[in-house]
Structure formats: C-alpha cells, structure tokens
Short mmCIF file of C-alpha atoms and ligand atoms in Angstrom, two decimals:
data_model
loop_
_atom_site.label_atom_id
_atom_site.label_comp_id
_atom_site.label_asym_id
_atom_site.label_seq_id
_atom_site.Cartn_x
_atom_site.Cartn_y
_atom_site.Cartn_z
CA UNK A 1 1.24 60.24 244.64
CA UNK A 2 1.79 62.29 247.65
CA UNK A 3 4.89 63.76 248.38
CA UNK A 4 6.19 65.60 251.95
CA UNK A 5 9.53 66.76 251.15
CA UNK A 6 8.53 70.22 251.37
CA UNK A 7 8.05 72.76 254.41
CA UNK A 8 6.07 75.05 253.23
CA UNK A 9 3.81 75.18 249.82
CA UNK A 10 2.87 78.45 248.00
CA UNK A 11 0.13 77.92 245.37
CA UNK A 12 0.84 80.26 242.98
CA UNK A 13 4.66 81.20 241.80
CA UNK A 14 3.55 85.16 240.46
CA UNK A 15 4.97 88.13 241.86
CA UNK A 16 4.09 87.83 245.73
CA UNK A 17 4.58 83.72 245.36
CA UNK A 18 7.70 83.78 244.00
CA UNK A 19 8.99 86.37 246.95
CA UNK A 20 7.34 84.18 249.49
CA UNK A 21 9.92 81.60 248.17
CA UNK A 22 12.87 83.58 247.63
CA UNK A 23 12.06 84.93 251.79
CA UNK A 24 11.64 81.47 253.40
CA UNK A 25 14.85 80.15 250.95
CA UNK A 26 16.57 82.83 253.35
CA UNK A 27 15.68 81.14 256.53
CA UNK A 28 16.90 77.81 255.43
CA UNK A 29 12.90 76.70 254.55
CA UNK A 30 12.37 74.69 251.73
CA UNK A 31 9.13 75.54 249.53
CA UNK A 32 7.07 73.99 246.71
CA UNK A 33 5.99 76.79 244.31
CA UNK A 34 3.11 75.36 242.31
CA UNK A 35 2.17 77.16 239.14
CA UNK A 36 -0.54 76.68 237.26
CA UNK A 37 1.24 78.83 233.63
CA UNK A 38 5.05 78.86 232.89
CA UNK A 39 6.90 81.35 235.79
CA UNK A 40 6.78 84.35 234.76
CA UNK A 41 3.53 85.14 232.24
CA UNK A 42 1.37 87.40 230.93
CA UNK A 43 -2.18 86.07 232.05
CA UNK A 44 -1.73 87.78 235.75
CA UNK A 45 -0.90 90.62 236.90
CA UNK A 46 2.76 90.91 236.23
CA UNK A 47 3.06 91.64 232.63
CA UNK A 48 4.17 94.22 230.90
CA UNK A 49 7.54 95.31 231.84
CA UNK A 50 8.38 97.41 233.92
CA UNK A 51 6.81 98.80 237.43
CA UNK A 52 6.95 102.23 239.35
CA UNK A 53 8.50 102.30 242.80
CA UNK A 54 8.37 105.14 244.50
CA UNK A 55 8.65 105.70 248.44
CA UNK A 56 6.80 108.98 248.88
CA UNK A 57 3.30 107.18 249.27
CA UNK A 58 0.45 109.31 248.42
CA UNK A 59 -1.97 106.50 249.29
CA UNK A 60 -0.84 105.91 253.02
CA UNK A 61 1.91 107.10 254.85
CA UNK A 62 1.14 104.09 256.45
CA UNK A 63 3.09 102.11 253.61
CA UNK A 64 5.98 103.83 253.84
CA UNK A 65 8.41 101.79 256.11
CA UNK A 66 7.21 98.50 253.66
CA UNK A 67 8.29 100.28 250.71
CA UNK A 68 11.66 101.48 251.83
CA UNK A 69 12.04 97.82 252.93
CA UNK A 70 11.10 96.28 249.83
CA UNK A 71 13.68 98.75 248.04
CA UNK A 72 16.16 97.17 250.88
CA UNK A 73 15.74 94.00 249.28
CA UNK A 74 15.92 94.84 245.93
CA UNK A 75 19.32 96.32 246.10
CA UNK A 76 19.97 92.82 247.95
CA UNK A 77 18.41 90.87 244.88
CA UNK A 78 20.94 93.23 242.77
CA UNK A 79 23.99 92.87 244.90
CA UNK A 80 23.87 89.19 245.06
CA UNK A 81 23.09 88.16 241.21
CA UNK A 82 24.75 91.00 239.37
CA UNK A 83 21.23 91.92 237.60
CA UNK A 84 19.95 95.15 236.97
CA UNK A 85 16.45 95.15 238.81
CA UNK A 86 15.80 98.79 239.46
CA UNK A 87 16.38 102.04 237.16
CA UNK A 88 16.16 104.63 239.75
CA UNK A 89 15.44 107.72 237.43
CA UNK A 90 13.47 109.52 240.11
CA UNK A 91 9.64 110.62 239.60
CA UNK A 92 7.68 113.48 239.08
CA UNK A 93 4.31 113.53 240.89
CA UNK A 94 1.61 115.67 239.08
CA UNK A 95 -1.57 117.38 240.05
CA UNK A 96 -4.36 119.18 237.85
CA UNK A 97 -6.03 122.07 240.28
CA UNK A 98 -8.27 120.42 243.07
CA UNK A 99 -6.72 116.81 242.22
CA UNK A 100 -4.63 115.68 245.58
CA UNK A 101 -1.94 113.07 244.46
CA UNK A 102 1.09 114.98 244.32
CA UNK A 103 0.06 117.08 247.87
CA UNK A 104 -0.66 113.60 249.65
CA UNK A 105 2.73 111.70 247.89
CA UNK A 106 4.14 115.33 249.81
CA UNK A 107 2.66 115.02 253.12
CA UNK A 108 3.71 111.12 253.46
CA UNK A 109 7.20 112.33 252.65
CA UNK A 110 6.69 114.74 255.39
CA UNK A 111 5.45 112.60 257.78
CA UNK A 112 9.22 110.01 257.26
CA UNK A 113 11.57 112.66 255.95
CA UNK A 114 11.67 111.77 252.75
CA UNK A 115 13.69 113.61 250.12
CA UNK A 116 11.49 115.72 247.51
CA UNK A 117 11.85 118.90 245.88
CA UNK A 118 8.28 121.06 245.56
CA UNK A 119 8.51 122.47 241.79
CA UNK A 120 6.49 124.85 240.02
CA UNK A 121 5.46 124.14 236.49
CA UNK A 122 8.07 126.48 234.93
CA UNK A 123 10.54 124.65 236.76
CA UNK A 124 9.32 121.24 236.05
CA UNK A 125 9.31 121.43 232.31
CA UNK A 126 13.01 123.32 232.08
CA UNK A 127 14.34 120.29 233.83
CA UNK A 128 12.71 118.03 231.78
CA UNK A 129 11.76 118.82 228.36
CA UNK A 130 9.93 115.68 227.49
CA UNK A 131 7.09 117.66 229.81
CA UNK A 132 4.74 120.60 229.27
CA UNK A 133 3.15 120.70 232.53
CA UNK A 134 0.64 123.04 232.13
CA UNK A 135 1.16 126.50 234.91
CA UNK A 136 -1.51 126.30 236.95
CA UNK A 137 -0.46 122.19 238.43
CA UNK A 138 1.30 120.76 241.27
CA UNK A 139 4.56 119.43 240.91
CA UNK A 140 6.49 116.45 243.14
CA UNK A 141 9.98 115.25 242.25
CA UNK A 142 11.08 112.63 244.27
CA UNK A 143 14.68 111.61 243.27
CA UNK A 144 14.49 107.78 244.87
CA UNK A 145 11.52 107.33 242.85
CA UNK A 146 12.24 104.86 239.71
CA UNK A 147 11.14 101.25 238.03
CA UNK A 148 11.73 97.61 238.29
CA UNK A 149 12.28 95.36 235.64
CA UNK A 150 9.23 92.26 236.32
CA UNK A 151 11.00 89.52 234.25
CA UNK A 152 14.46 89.91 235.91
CA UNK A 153 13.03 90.76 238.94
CA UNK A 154 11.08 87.56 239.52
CA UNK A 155 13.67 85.09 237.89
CA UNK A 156 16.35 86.86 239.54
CA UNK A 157 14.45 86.07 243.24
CA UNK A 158 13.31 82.21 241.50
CA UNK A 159 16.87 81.54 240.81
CA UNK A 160 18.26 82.26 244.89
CA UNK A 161 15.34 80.89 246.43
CA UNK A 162 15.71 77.46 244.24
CA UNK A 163 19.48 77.37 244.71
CA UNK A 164 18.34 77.23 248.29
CA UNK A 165 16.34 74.33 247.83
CA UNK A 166 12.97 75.56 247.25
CA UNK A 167 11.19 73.61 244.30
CA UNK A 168 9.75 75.93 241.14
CA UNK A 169 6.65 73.57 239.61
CA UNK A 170 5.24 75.17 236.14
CA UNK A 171 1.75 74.07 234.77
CA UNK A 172 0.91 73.04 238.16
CA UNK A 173 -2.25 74.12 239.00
CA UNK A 174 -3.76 73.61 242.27
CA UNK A 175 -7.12 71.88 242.18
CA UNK A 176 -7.69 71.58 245.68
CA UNK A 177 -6.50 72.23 249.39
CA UNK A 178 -7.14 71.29 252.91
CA UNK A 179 -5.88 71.92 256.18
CA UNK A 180 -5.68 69.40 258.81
CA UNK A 181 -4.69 69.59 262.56
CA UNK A 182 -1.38 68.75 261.77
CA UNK A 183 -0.54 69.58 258.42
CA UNK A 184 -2.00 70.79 254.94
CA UNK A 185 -2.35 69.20 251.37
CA UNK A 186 -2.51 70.28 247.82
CA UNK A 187 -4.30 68.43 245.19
CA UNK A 188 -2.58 69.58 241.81
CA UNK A 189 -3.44 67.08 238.72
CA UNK A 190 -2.41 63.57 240.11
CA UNK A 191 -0.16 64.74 242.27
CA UNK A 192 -1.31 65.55 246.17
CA UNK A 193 1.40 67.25 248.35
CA UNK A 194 1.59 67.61 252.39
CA UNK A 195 3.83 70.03 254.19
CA UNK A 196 3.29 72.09 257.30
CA UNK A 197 1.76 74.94 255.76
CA UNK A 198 0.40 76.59 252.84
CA UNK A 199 0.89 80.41 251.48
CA UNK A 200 -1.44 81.37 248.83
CA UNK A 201 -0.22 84.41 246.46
CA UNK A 202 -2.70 83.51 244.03
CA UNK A 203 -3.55 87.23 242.06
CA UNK A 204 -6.37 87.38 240.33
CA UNK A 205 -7.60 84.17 240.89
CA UNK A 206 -6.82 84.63 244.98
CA UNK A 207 -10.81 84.81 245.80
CA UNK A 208 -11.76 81.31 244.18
CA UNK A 209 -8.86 79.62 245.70
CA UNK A 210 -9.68 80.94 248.89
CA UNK A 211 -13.47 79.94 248.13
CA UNK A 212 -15.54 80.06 251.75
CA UNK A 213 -13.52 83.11 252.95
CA UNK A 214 -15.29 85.58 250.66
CA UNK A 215 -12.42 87.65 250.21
CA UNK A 216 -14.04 90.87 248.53
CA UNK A 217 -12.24 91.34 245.60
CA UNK A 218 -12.95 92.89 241.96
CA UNK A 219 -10.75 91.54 238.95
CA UNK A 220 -10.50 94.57 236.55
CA UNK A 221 -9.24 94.50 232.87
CA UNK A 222 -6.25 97.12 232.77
CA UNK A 223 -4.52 98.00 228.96
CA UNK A 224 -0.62 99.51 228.82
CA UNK A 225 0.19 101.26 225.75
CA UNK A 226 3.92 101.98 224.18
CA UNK A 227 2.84 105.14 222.34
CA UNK A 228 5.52 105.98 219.40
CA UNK A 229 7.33 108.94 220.04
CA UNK A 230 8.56 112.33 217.78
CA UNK A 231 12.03 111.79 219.19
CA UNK A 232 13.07 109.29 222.44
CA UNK A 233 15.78 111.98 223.44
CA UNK A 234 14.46 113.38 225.81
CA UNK A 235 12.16 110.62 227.53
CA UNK A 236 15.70 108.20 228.11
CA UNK A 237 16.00 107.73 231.98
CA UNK A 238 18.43 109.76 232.26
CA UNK A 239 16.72 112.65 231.46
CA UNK A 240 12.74 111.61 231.64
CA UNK A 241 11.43 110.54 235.71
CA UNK A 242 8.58 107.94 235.85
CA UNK A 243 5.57 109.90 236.47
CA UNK A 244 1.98 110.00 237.63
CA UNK A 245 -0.66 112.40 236.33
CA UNK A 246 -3.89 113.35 238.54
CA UNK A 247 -6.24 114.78 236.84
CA UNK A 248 -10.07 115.01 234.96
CA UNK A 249 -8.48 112.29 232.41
CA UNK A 250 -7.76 109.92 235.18
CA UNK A 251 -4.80 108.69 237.17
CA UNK A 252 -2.45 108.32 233.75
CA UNK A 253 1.45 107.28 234.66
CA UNK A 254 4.14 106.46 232.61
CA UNK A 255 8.16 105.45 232.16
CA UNK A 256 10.83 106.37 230.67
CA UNK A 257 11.98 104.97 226.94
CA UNK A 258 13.55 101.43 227.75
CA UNK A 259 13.83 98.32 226.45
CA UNK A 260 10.96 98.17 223.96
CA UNK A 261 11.06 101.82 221.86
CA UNK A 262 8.04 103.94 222.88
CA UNK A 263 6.67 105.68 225.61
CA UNK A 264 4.64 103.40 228.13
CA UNK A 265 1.81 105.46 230.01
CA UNK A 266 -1.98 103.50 231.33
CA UNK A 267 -4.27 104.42 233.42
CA UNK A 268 -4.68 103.88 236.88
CA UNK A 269 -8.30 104.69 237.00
CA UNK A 270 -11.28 102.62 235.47
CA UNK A 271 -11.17 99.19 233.61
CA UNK A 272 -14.33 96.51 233.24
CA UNK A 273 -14.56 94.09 235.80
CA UNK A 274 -13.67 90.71 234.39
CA UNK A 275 -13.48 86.88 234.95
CA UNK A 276 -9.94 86.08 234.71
CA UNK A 277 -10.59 83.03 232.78
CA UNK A 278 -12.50 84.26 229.91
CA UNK A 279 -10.98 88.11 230.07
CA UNK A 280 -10.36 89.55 226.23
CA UNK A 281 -6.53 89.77 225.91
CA UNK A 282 -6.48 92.08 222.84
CA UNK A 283 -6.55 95.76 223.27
CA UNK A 284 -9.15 97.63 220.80
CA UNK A 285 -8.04 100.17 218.54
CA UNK A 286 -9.28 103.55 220.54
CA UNK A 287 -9.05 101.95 224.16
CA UNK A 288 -6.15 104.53 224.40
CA UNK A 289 -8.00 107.62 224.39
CA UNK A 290 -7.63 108.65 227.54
CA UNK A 291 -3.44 107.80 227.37
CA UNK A 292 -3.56 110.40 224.23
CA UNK A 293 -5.74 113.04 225.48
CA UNK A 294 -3.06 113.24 228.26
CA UNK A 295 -0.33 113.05 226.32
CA UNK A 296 -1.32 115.78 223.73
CA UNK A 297 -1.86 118.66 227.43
CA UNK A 298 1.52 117.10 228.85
CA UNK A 299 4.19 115.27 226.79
CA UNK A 300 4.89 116.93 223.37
CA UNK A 301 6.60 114.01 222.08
CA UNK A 302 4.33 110.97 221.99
CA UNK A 303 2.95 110.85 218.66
CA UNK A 304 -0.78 107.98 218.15
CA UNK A 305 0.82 105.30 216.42
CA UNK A 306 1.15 102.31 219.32
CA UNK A 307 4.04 100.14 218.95
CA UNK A 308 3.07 97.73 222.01
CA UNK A 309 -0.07 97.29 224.28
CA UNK A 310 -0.66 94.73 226.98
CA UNK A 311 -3.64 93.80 228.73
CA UNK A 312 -2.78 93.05 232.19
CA UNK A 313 -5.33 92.50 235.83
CA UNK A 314 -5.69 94.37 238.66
CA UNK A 315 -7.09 92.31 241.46
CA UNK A 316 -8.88 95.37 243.25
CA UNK A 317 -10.64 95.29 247.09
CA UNK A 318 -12.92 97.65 248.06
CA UNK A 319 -10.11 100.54 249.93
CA UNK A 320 -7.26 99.78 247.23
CA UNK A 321 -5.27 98.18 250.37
CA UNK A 322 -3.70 94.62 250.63
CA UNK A 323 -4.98 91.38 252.17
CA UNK A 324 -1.61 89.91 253.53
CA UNK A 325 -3.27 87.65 256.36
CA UNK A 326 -4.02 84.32 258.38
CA UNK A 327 -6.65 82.42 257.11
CA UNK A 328 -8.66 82.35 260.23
CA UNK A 329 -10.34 78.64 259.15
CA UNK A 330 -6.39 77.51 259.95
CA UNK A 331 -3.24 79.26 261.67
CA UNK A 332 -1.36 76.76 258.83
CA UNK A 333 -2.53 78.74 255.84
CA UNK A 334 -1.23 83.00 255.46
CA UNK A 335 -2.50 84.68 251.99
CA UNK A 336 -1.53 87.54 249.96
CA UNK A 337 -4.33 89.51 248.29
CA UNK A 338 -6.01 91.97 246.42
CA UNK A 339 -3.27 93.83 245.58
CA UNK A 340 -4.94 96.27 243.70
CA UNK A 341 -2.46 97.60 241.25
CA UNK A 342 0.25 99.40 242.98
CA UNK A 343 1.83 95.58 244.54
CA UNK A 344 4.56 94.84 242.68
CA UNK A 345 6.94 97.37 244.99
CA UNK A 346 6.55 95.73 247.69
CA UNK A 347 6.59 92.35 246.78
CA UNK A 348 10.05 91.56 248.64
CA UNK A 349 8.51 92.81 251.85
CA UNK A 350 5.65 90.93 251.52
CA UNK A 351 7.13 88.00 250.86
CA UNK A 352 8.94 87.89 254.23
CA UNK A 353 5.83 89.33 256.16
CA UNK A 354 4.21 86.52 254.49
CA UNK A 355 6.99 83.85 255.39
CA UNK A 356 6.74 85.74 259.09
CA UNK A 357 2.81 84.94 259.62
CA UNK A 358 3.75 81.48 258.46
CA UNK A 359 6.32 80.86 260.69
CA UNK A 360 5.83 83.03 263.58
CA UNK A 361 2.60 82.70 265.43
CA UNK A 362 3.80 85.79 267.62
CA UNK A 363 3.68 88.07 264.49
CA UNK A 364 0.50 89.98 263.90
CA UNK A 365 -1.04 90.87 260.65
CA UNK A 366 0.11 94.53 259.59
CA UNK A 367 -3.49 96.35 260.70
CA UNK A 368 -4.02 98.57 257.50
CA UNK A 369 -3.38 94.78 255.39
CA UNK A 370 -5.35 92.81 257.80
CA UNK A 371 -8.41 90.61 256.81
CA UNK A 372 -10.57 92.18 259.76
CA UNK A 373 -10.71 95.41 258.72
CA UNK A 374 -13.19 93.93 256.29
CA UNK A 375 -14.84 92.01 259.07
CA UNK A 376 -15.44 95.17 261.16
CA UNK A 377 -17.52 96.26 258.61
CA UNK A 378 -14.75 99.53 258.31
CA UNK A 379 -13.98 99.91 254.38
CA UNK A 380 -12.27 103.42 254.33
CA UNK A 381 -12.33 104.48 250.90
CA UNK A 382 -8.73 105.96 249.26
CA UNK A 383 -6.99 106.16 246.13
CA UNK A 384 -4.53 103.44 245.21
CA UNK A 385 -1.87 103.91 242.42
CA UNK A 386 0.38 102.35 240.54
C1 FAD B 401 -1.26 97.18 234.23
C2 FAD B 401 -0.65 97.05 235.59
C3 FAD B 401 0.23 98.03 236.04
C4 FAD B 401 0.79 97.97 237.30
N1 FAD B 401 1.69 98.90 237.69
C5 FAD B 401 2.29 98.80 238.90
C6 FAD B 401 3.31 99.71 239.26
O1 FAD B 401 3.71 100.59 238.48
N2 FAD B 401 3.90 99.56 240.47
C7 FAD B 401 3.53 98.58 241.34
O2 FAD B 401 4.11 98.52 242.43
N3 FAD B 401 2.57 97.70 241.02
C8 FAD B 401 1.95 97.79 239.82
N4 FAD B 401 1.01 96.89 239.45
C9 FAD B 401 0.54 95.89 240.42
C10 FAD B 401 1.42 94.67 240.54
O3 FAD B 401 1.91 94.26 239.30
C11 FAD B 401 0.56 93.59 241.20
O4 FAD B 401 0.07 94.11 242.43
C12 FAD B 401 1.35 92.33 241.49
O5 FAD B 401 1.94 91.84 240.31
C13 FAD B 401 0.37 91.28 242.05
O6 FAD B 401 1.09 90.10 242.36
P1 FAD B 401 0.32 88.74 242.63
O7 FAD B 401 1.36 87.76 243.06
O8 FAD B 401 -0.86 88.98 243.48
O9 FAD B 401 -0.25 88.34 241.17
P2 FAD B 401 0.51 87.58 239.98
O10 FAD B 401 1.85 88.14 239.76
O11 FAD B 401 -0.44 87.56 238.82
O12 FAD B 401 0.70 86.12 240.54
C14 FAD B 401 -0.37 85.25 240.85
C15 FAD B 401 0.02 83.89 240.31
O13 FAD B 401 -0.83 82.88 240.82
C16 FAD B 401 -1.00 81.91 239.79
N5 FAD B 401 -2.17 81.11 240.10
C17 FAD B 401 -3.46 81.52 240.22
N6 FAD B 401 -4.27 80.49 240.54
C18 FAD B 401 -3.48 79.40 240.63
C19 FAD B 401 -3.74 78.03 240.93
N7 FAD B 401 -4.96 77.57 241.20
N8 FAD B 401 -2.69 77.17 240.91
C20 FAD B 401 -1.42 77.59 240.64
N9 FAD B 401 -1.14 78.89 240.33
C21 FAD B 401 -2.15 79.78 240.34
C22 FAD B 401 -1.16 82.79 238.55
O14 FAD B 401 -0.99 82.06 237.36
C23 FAD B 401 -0.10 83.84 238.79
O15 FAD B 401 1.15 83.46 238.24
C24 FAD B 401 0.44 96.91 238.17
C25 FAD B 401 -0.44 95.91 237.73
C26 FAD B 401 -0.98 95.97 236.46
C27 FAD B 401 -1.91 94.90 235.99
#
C-alpha cells in the first residue's frame, strides 16, 4: 500500500532521526519516522543513560558554535515540556604528562571565550574529593560542562515533534529506497511510502542503507560500566563534574552518581570492530580493566564489584568527524553519519542542519561534516571524544 501523506521521511527514529523530526515539526513539516526496534533502544548507539556535553571542544574548535547551539535547544526541549534533560554539574578535563586533551578542550575555549578555570592538581582534588589527580597532570574545569538524560531526551523531542503532526512508526524497518525526479519512496515490510524527500539518521547501520555511496565507516563494540562505589557522597552532581581522563590507560570518562547507584566511567579509546547485526551484547567479566586501573590512580572511591554494564556502538569514520550531507546520487535525500561517539550533544543542531539541507537548496554542507572531504582524498587524523 503506498501512502503520501508525509513531507519528509527519516529512516531511522534514533538519536539524530528523532531530532530531524522534532526540527522539521518546528517548521510546520510533517515527517514519517520509520523504525526498525521500539523508539528508544539499546541495540544502537543511544543506550546507556546518560551523555557528556561539554562546549569547550578539545577535538575542533571548529564544533564549537554547534554545540552551544545544540545546548540552545535543549534548554528549549526543557522549557517547553517541564523535563529535566540536562544536569549541568560542570566537567573536569584531565591530562597525564605529554597527553593533550585538557590543553586542546583549553585552547578551543580560547579561541570563543569560553568560561574555564586552569587548576593545578592540589586544587583539583580539594574541590572535589571524589578525585586524586595525581601532581604532575593537567587540569580543565569547565563549569557549563554537564550530561543529558538519552531516554527523556529523545521522548521528550518524539512527543513535540508528533504533537506537530509528524508520524513515530516502531518495528518499521526500511527494506528499500529510491529516489525519483520528483519524489522518493520507502519500501518498509508491505508498506511503500512517497514523500518529497528522505533523511537518513540511520547509526550504525548508516553505511548499508546508504549502500553505493561507500560511506567509510567502522562499527566498533563499546562497554559502559557502573562500578560500585566505597561511599556515593562525594561523586553526587553536586559535588562530582563529569570528567574525561587522557592518559597511557586510554581516553576513560565518567559521570556523576545518578539514577542507577554506581559510578559510570568507559573508555573512549579502542573497541573490536563489529557487524551490528551479530555484535555480542554481553560484557565479559575483565573487559573493565582498563575502567579499574584508572580508577584505582584517580578516584578513591570506586570499589570492582559492577552493578551495571552496557554494550553500546560507536559508528566511527576515519577523522572521528560527522557525515551530515547531501547524497550527491539525489538533492532529495540529506544523511547523518558516522558519528563516532561524541554525537549525542549535538543532536538538536543536527537535526535542524539536517532539516536545512533538506529544505534549503541554498544551504551548504558544514565543510569539516561534509561528504567531500572524504572525496578529496583529505582524511586529517584527530581525536574524537565522548
Ligand atoms: C558507549 C557510548 C558512549 C557515548 N558517549 C557520548 C557522550 O558522552 N556524549 C556524546 O555527545 N555522545 C556520546 N556518544 C555518541 C552518541 O550517543 C551517538 O553519536 C549518537 O547516539 C548517534 O546517533 P545516531 O542517530 O547516529 O544513532 P542511533 O541513536 O543508534 O540511531 C540510529 C537508529 O536508526 C535505526 N535504524 C537503522 N537501520 C534502520 C533501518 N533500515 N530501518 C529503520 N530504522 C533503522 C536504529 O535502530 C537506530 O534506532 C556515545 C556513544 C556510545 C555508544
């Protein structure tokens, strides 16, 4: 049965689909989410919680006006549903000797004028007992740093976007697309759909759908651990920042006691590359070595016994940057990509750059996100972080 009632369709309703929805539902554009789980699940790449935002960018200072957008929105999402979305409990950026992170998060807050203060270890670890930051490391606190909360977050921008008439379809997966002159379809079971254009957020499965355009992207396997700890005092947000360790163990961050007891620190760095379809879902008993060996030179309260792990995907390209884009087979088809573990931030800015390249022919791809930097054979190679 085919069915036209729709302007635009996004095929897939995770984190940067279900933005896309909730930005076009602000124009007055009606959308057709199709999803091939239940919204909101923990196959993706949006389980597990909670998310860092922070504004200081070490990555890029280049992603600093789409972050403080993003945060825009997020106090919007707030304002208008009465739902705690962000815990801003500020963030402490951490560097072993000759490890960069918390000097590049300090020269992109240089570059905008940021707020920060520059701490030495001393200093660090009287504010905030739940740290023993060893004397000889860097120290970043940036007080507008915090987390989101994923599952209130993404229903939160569902529930707007389908009160303005965009349509939410679970267990919808699409099968199969097209673009014609003058419109698109989407195959999805029995059911084939035509609107004017297609967005597709699709995470870790975003290469496959997008078959033919080779988009160069690695899916990695990526565990979260809720380590037990001594005493939660001092690691509450009001007294514990999110924070984000550089050093020989790897890129280890971690959030304040909320919600489910426990600490909850990963690892940036590493994980197996994986087929998302076949991916184990268990965590092993000793894949949190690295969390530990961290935890025993720089929080004094998280104890080995794990009271919650996750096993989430990264959907990694080659410089750690986005693919927010045209499809160049069709100006009727934008994508959002390869948003290699440090995406969820942003996602209310991307979802109205995404809803711009869809509706706007005038507006050009944001150059450091763009599909062509790939195509010019130009892969600069940078850190990415949660
Ligand atoms: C462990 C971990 C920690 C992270 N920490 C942070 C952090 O602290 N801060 C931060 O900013 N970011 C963080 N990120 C990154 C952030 O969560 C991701 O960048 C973001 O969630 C990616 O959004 P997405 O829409 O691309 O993917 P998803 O949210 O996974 O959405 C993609 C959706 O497409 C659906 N789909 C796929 N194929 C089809 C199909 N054929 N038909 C229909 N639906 C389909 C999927 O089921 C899924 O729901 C982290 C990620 C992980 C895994």
């Amino acid at each position: 049965m085919t069915n036209r009632k729709f302007d635009v369709i996004i095929a897939g309703g995770g984190t940067m689909g279900t933005a896309a929805a909730w930005a076009l539902s602000r124009r007055g554009i009606k959308s057709l989410v199709l999803e091939q789980f239940g919204h909101v699940h923990g196959f993706g790449s949006h389980s597990g919680e909670t998310r860092i935002i922070r504004h200081a960018y070490a990555e890029s200072p280049e992603y600093v006006p789409l972050v403080l957008r993003a945060d825009r929105l997020w106090q919007e999402l707030e304002a208008e549903t009465g739902q705690q979305i962000l815990v801003r409990c500020g963030g402490l950026e951490l560097a072993a000797p000759g490890f960069d992170h918390a000097r590049s998060a300090r020269a992109s807050a240089d570059v905008h004028g940021l707020p920060y203060e520059w701490l030495t270890a001393k200093e660090a670890n009287a504010r905030w007992p739940g740290f023993r930051v060893p004397d000889d490391w860097d120290a970043l606190h940036s007080p507008d740093s915090g987390f989101l909360l994923t599952e209130p977050a993404l229903h939160e921008m569902a529930t707007l976007a389908s009160r303005a008439g965009a349509t939410i379809l679970e267990h919808s997966p699409v099968t199969a697309w097209g673009a014609e002159t003058d419109h698109v379809w989407v195959q999805s079971g029995e059911n084939q759909y035509e609107s004017a254009a297609l967005i597709i957020t699709a995470g870790a499965w975003s290469a496959r759908l997008l078959g033919d355009l080779g988009l160069p992207i690695e899916i990695r396997r990526k565990t979260l651990w809720w380590q037990q700890l001594s005493d939660p005092t001092p690691y509450l947000p009001d007294r514990f920042p999110v924070f984000i360790s550089d050093s020989a163990v790897g890129e280890i961050y971690g959030f304040p006691t909320f919600g489910t007891p426990g600490l909850k620190i990963a690892n940036h760095a590493g994980g197996e590359p994986v087929d998302p379809d076949t991916v184990d879902r268990r965590t092993l008993p000793g894949e949190n070595g690295d969390v530990l060996q961290l935890a025993r030179q720089l929080l004094p309260g998280v104890t080995a016994p794990v009271v919650q792990s996750v096993v989430c995907l990264y959907a990694m390209t080659p410089d750690t940057d986005f693919i927010v884009d045209r499809d160049p087979r069709s100006p009727r088809i934008a994508f959002g990509a390869g948003f290699s573990g440090h995406g969820f931030k942003f996602a209310p800015a991307i979802g109205e750059h995404l809803a711009d390249l869809i509706l706007d022919t005038k507006t050009a791809p944001i150059p450091r996100l763009s599909l062509s930097r790939f195509a010019l054979g130009m892969l600069p190679v940078h850190a990415g972080r949660g």
